[in-house]
Amino acid sequence: NGAALDGSAAAGYLESVPASIWDRRRDGSYLTELLLGKGYEVHGLIRRSSNFNTTRLDHLYIDPHNVGKAQMKLHYADLSDASSLRRWIDVLLPDEVYNLAAQSHVAVSFEVPDYTADVVATGALRLLEAVRSHLASNPGRSIRYYQAGSSEMFGSTPPPQSESTPFHPRSPYAAAKCAAHWYTVNYREAYGLFACNGILFNHESPRRGENFVTRKITRAVGRICVGLQSKLFLGNLSASRDWGFAGDYVEAMWLMLQQEKPDDFVVATEESHTVEEFLEAAFGYVGLNWRDHVVIDERYFRPAEVDNLKGDSAKARRVLGWKPRVGFPELVRMMVDRDLELAKREKVL
Ligand code: GDP
């Protein structure tokens, strides 16, 4: 079963591994690295996909340096299948469950709102219920639950946004994340479950899905540099986001589950930049002018936009002792460097 090896704690996290259009933050790979480093046994639940894509995880379960230690194992499950969730919790007996699964693309959620609600909102409820019912029939067991919330829940509420800021979601994705947030609070209050909401502001990395704006830009910069493309089609350049590094943010997730009491935390850099500023930084880093390459395309505008996100993460800094290590310019450079490498490789192929 999933019980501890070497006396270490067993953990499970959930993140559907996607067909390529279902882009996501790839937090699961960063969290897995963190947990393996701490001696956890990690089980990832992935959904069946016609395009089996575990590239971000491959290094974790084939890394020869991990031989002899607890390593990651992958299992099929689905947030739309309650029985699969309960079964894996019964079999793996995790001490910690991280729910990172989502249809996480805001614009796509307007195209598939019902599916988004099913996975993001009802999926979280199914998982909470699987944890609750498992604990009810297994007295003496304990499971700590992490729910991946999103700054998108704040939507049109003006910044700075903290734990006490009212939500005003602006997309089916954001509305579904609000429901999942409140299910988590409710299971904590109703059943005494150790359940935490992490309200994470945008967090990026070289592993970010290619249709999120940061990665779309850095990937284009790489490909423009090596001559694989010349234009980049974008939507609204004036939106502001509080962009941090995913590798820093997974540490906050873990810290939340190590506290004495479950609670909700905003995780943010407390610095906001427009999409245009991201363009300046990314193109500027390689000596290009973004204005020579960017073309505005109406199709990338959203039916309702979130204009300005900037977090107030004072509580996480005070209670968890967390703070981001990677700043905005460093994040941009890290992503451009990686995408330049990938573009060079693509050019050779
Ligand atoms: P989000 O904050 O979770 O929606 O993250 P995204 O990276 O998808 O979008 C961040 C901001 O960039 C939003 O305000 C978008 O409207 C804006 N944006 C402008 N052009 C684009 C684009 O071509 N793709 C995406 N994904 N976002 C864009």
mmCIF file of N, CA, C and O and ligand atoms in Angstrom, residues 25 104-107 150-152 173 202 204 208 210-217 232-241 243 275 296-297 299-302 304-307 309, ligand 1:
data_model
loop_
_atom_site.group_PDB
_atom_site.id
_atom_site.type_symbol
_atom_site.label_atom_id
_atom_site.label_comp_id
_atom_site.label_asym_id
_atom_site.label_seq_id
_atom_site.Cartn_x
_atom_site.Cartn_y
_atom_site.Cartn_z
ATOM 1 N N ARG A 25 -0.228 24.644 -14.906
ATOM 2 C CA ARG A 25 0.956 25.253 -14.319
ATOM 3 C C ARG A 25 2.082 24.267 -14.058
ATOM 4 O O ARG A 25 3.174 24.647 -13.765
ATOM 5 N N SER A 104 -7.491 24.516 -16.134
ATOM 6 C CA SER A 104 -7.022 25.734 -15.483
ATOM 7 C C SER A 104 -6.918 26.936 -16.407
ATOM 8 O O SER A 104 -6.454 27.992 -15.986
ATOM 9 N N HIS A 105 -7.326 26.811 -17.646
ATOM 10 C CA HIS A 105 -7.196 27.951 -18.556
ATOM 11 C C HIS A 105 -8.467 28.796 -18.538
ATOM 12 O O HIS A 105 -9.563 28.308 -18.832
ATOM 13 N N VAL A 106 -8.303 30.071 -18.164
ATOM 14 C CA VAL A 106 -9.449 30.968 -17.981
ATOM 15 C C VAL A 106 -10.252 31.120 -19.281
ATOM 16 O O VAL A 106 -11.482 30.974 -19.291
ATOM 17 N N ALA A 107 -9.579 31.420 -20.387
ATOM 18 C CA ALA A 107 -10.298 31.640 -21.647
ATOM 19 C C ALA A 107 -11.012 30.363 -22.084
ATOM 20 O O ALA A 107 -12.158 30.407 -22.541
ATOM 21 N N SER A 150 -7.157 30.116 -6.364
ATOM 22 C CA SER A 150 -6.551 30.959 -7.397
ATOM 23 C C SER A 150 -6.879 32.420 -7.156
ATOM 24 O O SER A 150 -7.985 32.761 -6.723
ATOM 25 N N SER A 151 -5.929 33.298 -7.503
ATOM 26 C CA SER A 151 -6.194 34.738 -7.412
ATOM 27 C C SER A 151 -7.313 35.155 -8.363
ATOM 28 O O SER A 151 -7.910 36.222 -8.183
ATOM 29 N N GLU A 152 -7.594 34.314 -9.370
ATOM 30 C CA GLU A 152 -8.712 34.611 -10.270
ATOM 31 C C GLU A 152 -10.024 34.751 -9.498
ATOM 32 O O GLU A 152 -10.959 35.393 -9.963
ATOM 33 N N TYR A 173 -14.146 29.471 -14.826
ATOM 34 C CA TYR A 173 -13.044 28.876 -14.053
ATOM 35 C C TYR A 173 -12.984 29.481 -12.655
ATOM 36 O O TYR A 173 -12.906 28.766 -11.652
ATOM 37 N N ASN A 202 -0.785 34.183 -9.783
ATOM 38 C CA ASN A 202 -0.182 33.521 -10.947
ATOM 39 C C ASN A 202 1.249 33.091 -10.641
ATOM 40 O O ASN A 202 2.036 33.894 -10.144
ATOM 41 N N GLU A 204 4.516 31.032 -12.431
ATOM 42 C CA GLU A 204 5.005 30.669 -13.755
ATOM 43 C C GLU A 204 6.307 29.899 -13.640
ATOM 44 O O GLU A 204 6.942 29.884 -12.576
ATOM 45 N N ARG A 208 5.474 26.030 -17.582
ATOM 46 C CA ARG A 208 4.141 26.590 -17.757
ATOM 47 C C ARG A 208 3.576 26.186 -19.111
ATOM 48 O O ARG A 208 4.317 26.106 -20.110
ATOM 49 N N GLU A 210 1.911 26.305 -22.736
ATOM 50 C CA GLU A 210 2.317 27.235 -23.790
ATOM 51 C C GLU A 210 1.235 28.230 -24.194
ATOM 52 O O GLU A 210 1.496 29.141 -24.974
ATOM 53 N N ASN A 211 0.012 28.080 -23.704
ATOM 54 C CA ASN A 211 -0.996 29.087 -24.043
ATOM 55 C C ASN A 211 -1.366 29.987 -22.867
ATOM 56 O O ASN A 211 -2.389 30.653 -22.878
ATOM 57 N N PHE A 212 -0.521 30.028 -21.862
ATOM 58 C CA PHE A 212 -0.607 31.079 -20.844
ATOM 59 C C PHE A 212 0.329 32.198 -21.305
ATOM 60 O O PHE A 212 1.359 31.941 -21.932
ATOM 61 N N VAL A 213 -0.034 33.438 -20.950
ATOM 62 C CA VAL A 213 0.600 34.540 -21.662
ATOM 63 C C VAL A 213 2.120 34.610 -21.448
ATOM 64 O O VAL A 213 2.870 34.903 -22.383
ATOM 65 N N THR A 214 2.587 34.311 -20.239
ATOM 66 C CA THR A 214 4.034 34.416 -19.972
ATOM 67 C C THR A 214 4.825 33.449 -20.848
ATOM 68 O O THR A 214 5.772 33.828 -21.527
ATOM 69 N N ARG A 215 4.386 32.208 -20.849
ATOM 70 C CA ARG A 215 5.097 31.179 -21.608
ATOM 71 C C ARG A 215 4.925 31.386 -23.112
ATOM 72 O O ARG A 215 5.852 31.142 -23.888
ATOM 73 N N LYS A 216 3.738 31.852 -23.477
ATOM 74 C CA LYS A 216 3.498 32.144 -24.895
ATOM 75 C C LYS A 216 4.509 33.192 -25.367
ATOM 76 O O LYS A 216 5.084 33.081 -26.458
ATOM 77 N N ILE A 217 4.767 34.181 -24.519
ATOM 78 C CA ILE A 217 5.729 35.237 -24.866
ATOM 79 C C ILE A 217 7.162 34.696 -24.876
ATOM 80 O O ILE A 217 7.906 34.899 -25.848
ATOM 81 N N LEU A 232 3.953 37.454 -33.077
ATOM 82 C CA LEU A 232 3.337 36.884 -31.876
ATOM 83 C C LEU A 232 1.965 37.529 -31.726
ATOM 84 O O LEU A 232 1.866 38.756 -31.636
ATOM 85 N N PHE A 233 0.907 36.726 -31.733
ATOM 86 C CA PHE A 233 -0.459 37.234 -31.650
ATOM 87 C C PHE A 233 -0.946 37.193 -30.208
ATOM 88 O O PHE A 233 -0.951 36.124 -29.587
ATOM 89 N N LEU A 234 -1.320 38.359 -29.699
ATOM 90 C CA LEU A 234 -1.761 38.451 -28.304
ATOM 91 C C LEU A 234 -3.060 39.237 -28.187
ATOM 92 O O LEU A 234 -3.487 39.897 -29.144
ATOM 93 N N GLY A 235 -3.656 39.192 -26.988
ATOM 94 C CA GLY A 235 -4.880 39.946 -26.712
ATOM 95 C C GLY A 235 -4.588 41.208 -25.918
ATOM 96 O O GLY A 235 -3.794 42.055 -26.329
ATOM 97 N N ASN A 236 -5.198 41.287 -24.737
ATOM 98 C CA ASN A 236 -5.135 42.488 -23.902
ATOM 99 C C ASN A 236 -3.763 42.646 -23.222
ATOM 100 O O ASN A 236 -3.374 41.824 -22.403
ATOM 101 N N LEU A 237 -3.050 43.699 -23.556
ATOM 102 C CA LEU A 237 -1.702 43.888 -22.996
ATOM 103 C C LEU A 237 -1.704 44.710 -21.711
ATOM 104 O O LEU A 237 -0.663 44.874 -21.073
ATOM 105 N N SER A 238 -2.867 45.254 -21.349
ATOM 106 C CA SER A 238 -2.863 46.164 -20.193
ATOM 107 C C SER A 238 -3.224 45.476 -18.877
ATOM 108 O O SER A 238 -3.163 46.106 -17.816
ATOM 109 N N ALA A 239 -3.624 44.201 -18.942
ATOM 110 C CA ALA A 239 -3.940 43.480 -17.699
ATOM 111 C C ALA A 239 -2.677 43.354 -16.842
ATOM 112 O O ALA A 239 -1.574 43.178 -17.372
ATOM 113 N N SER A 240 -2.854 43.458 -15.530
ATOM 114 C CA SER A 240 -1.728 43.334 -14.588
ATOM 115 C C SER A 240 -1.851 42.059 -13.782
ATOM 116 O O SER A 240 -2.943 41.718 -13.306
ATOM 117 N N ARG A 241 -0.717 41.397 -13.614
ATOM 118 C CA ARG A 241 -0.706 40.174 -12.809
ATOM 119 C C ARG A 241 0.460 40.209 -11.829
ATOM 120 O O ARG A 241 1.508 40.803 -12.101
ATOM 121 N N TRP A 243 3.026 38.015 -10.780
ATOM 122 C CA TRP A 243 3.635 36.776 -11.282
ATOM 123 C C TRP A 243 4.788 36.317 -10.404
ATOM 124 O O TRP A 243 5.791 37.028 -10.267
ATOM 125 N N VAL A 275 0.998 42.915 -18.867
ATOM 126 C CA VAL A 275 1.480 42.019 -19.921
ATOM 127 C C VAL A 275 2.523 42.762 -20.759
ATOM 128 O O VAL A 275 3.549 42.200 -21.149
ATOM 129 N N ILE A 296 -1.887 42.463 -32.285
ATOM 130 C CA ILE A 296 -3.060 42.267 -31.434
ATOM 131 C C ILE A 296 -4.133 41.515 -32.207
ATOM 132 O O ILE A 296 -4.475 41.871 -33.332
ATOM 133 N N ASP A 297 -4.624 40.459 -31.590
ATOM 134 C CA ASP A 297 -5.642 39.614 -32.222
ATOM 135 C C ASP A 297 -6.855 39.543 -31.294
ATOM 136 O O ASP A 297 -6.741 39.063 -30.162
ATOM 137 N N ARG A 299 -9.210 37.653 -30.954
ATOM 138 C CA ARG A 299 -9.664 36.360 -30.449
ATOM 139 C C ARG A 299 -9.083 36.037 -29.054
ATOM 140 O O ARG A 299 -9.580 35.173 -28.365
ATOM 141 N N TYR A 300 -8.023 36.752 -28.690
ATOM 142 C CA TYR A 300 -7.432 36.467 -27.376
ATOM 143 C C TYR A 300 -7.983 37.356 -26.265
ATOM 144 O O TYR A 300 -7.558 37.257 -25.118
ATOM 145 N N PHE A 301 -8.937 38.236 -26.628
ATOM 146 C CA PHE A 301 -9.625 39.001 -25.580
ATOM 147 C C PHE A 301 -10.689 38.105 -24.953
ATOM 148 O O PHE A 301 -11.276 37.262 -25.635
ATOM 149 N N ARG A 302 -10.951 38.314 -23.672
ATOM 150 C CA ARG A 302 -11.911 37.466 -22.972
ATOM 151 C C ARG A 302 -13.263 38.156 -22.818
ATOM 152 O O ARG A 302 -13.314 39.382 -22.750
ATOM 153 N N ALA A 304 -15.003 38.529 -20.249
ATOM 154 C CA ALA A 304 -14.867 39.403 -19.071
ATOM 155 C C ALA A 304 -13.418 39.283 -18.624
ATOM 156 O O ALA A 304 -12.883 38.178 -18.524
ATOM 157 N N GLU A 305 -12.789 40.413 -18.396
ATOM 158 C CA GLU A 305 -11.346 40.403 -18.075
ATOM 159 C C GLU A 305 -11.125 40.642 -16.577
ATOM 160 O O GLU A 305 -11.957 41.250 -15.897
ATOM 161 N N VAL A 306 -10.021 40.147 -16.080
ATOM 162 C CA VAL A 306 -9.543 40.469 -14.735
ATOM 163 C C VAL A 306 -8.410 41.467 -14.945
ATOM 164 O O VAL A 306 -7.378 41.132 -15.525
ATOM 165 N N ASP A 307 -8.625 42.720 -14.521
ATOM 166 C CA ASP A 307 -7.679 43.777 -14.882
ATOM 167 C C ASP A 307 -6.429 43.835 -14.027
ATOM 168 O O ASP A 307 -5.338 44.074 -14.525
ATOM 169 N N LEU A 309 -4.410 42.216 -10.600
ATOM 170 C CA LEU A 309 -4.207 41.334 -9.443
ATOM 171 C C LEU A 309 -2.868 41.663 -8.796
ATOM 172 O O LEU A 309 -1.833 41.736 -9.476
HETATM 173 P P1 GDP B 1 -4.721 33.986 -16.066
HETATM 174 O O1 GDP B 1 -4.399 35.183 -15.228
HETATM 175 O O2 GDP B 1 -4.887 32.731 -15.290
HETATM 176 O O3 GDP B 1 -5.869 34.221 -17.011
HETATM 177 O O4 GDP B 1 -3.380 33.744 -16.944
HETATM 178 P P2 GDP B 1 -3.053 33.951 -18.491
HETATM 179 O O5 GDP B 1 -1.578 33.850 -18.627
HETATM 180 O O6 GDP B 1 -3.891 33.051 -19.352
HETATM 181 O O7 GDP B 1 -3.522 35.460 -18.798
HETATM 182 C C1 GDP B 1 -2.955 36.559 -18.115
HETATM 183 C C2 GDP B 1 -3.423 37.856 -18.759
HETATM 184 O O8 GDP B 1 -2.837 37.979 -20.048
HETATM 185 C C3 GDP B 1 -4.948 37.952 -18.976
HETATM 186 O O9 GDP B 1 -5.381 39.218 -18.576
HETATM 187 C C4 GDP B 1 -5.108 37.796 -20.480
HETATM 188 O O10 GDP B 1 -6.245 38.464 -21.000
HETATM 189 C C5 GDP B 1 -3.828 38.440 -20.959
HETATM 190 N N1 GDP B 1 -3.463 38.033 -22.339
HETATM 191 C C6 GDP B 1 -3.197 38.861 -23.371
HETATM 192 N N2 GDP B 1 -2.932 38.152 -24.473
HETATM 193 C C7 GDP B 1 -3.029 36.836 -24.146
HETATM 194 C C8 GDP B 1 -2.860 35.618 -24.871
HETATM 195 O O11 GDP B 1 -2.578 35.604 -26.080
HETATM 196 N N3 GDP B 1 -3.023 34.454 -24.179
HETATM 197 C C9 GDP B 1 -3.341 34.438 -22.843
HETATM 198 N N4 GDP B 1 -3.467 33.267 -22.219
HETATM 199 N N5 GDP B 1 -3.511 35.581 -22.140
HETATM 200 C C10 GDP B 1 -3.366 36.760 -22.770
#
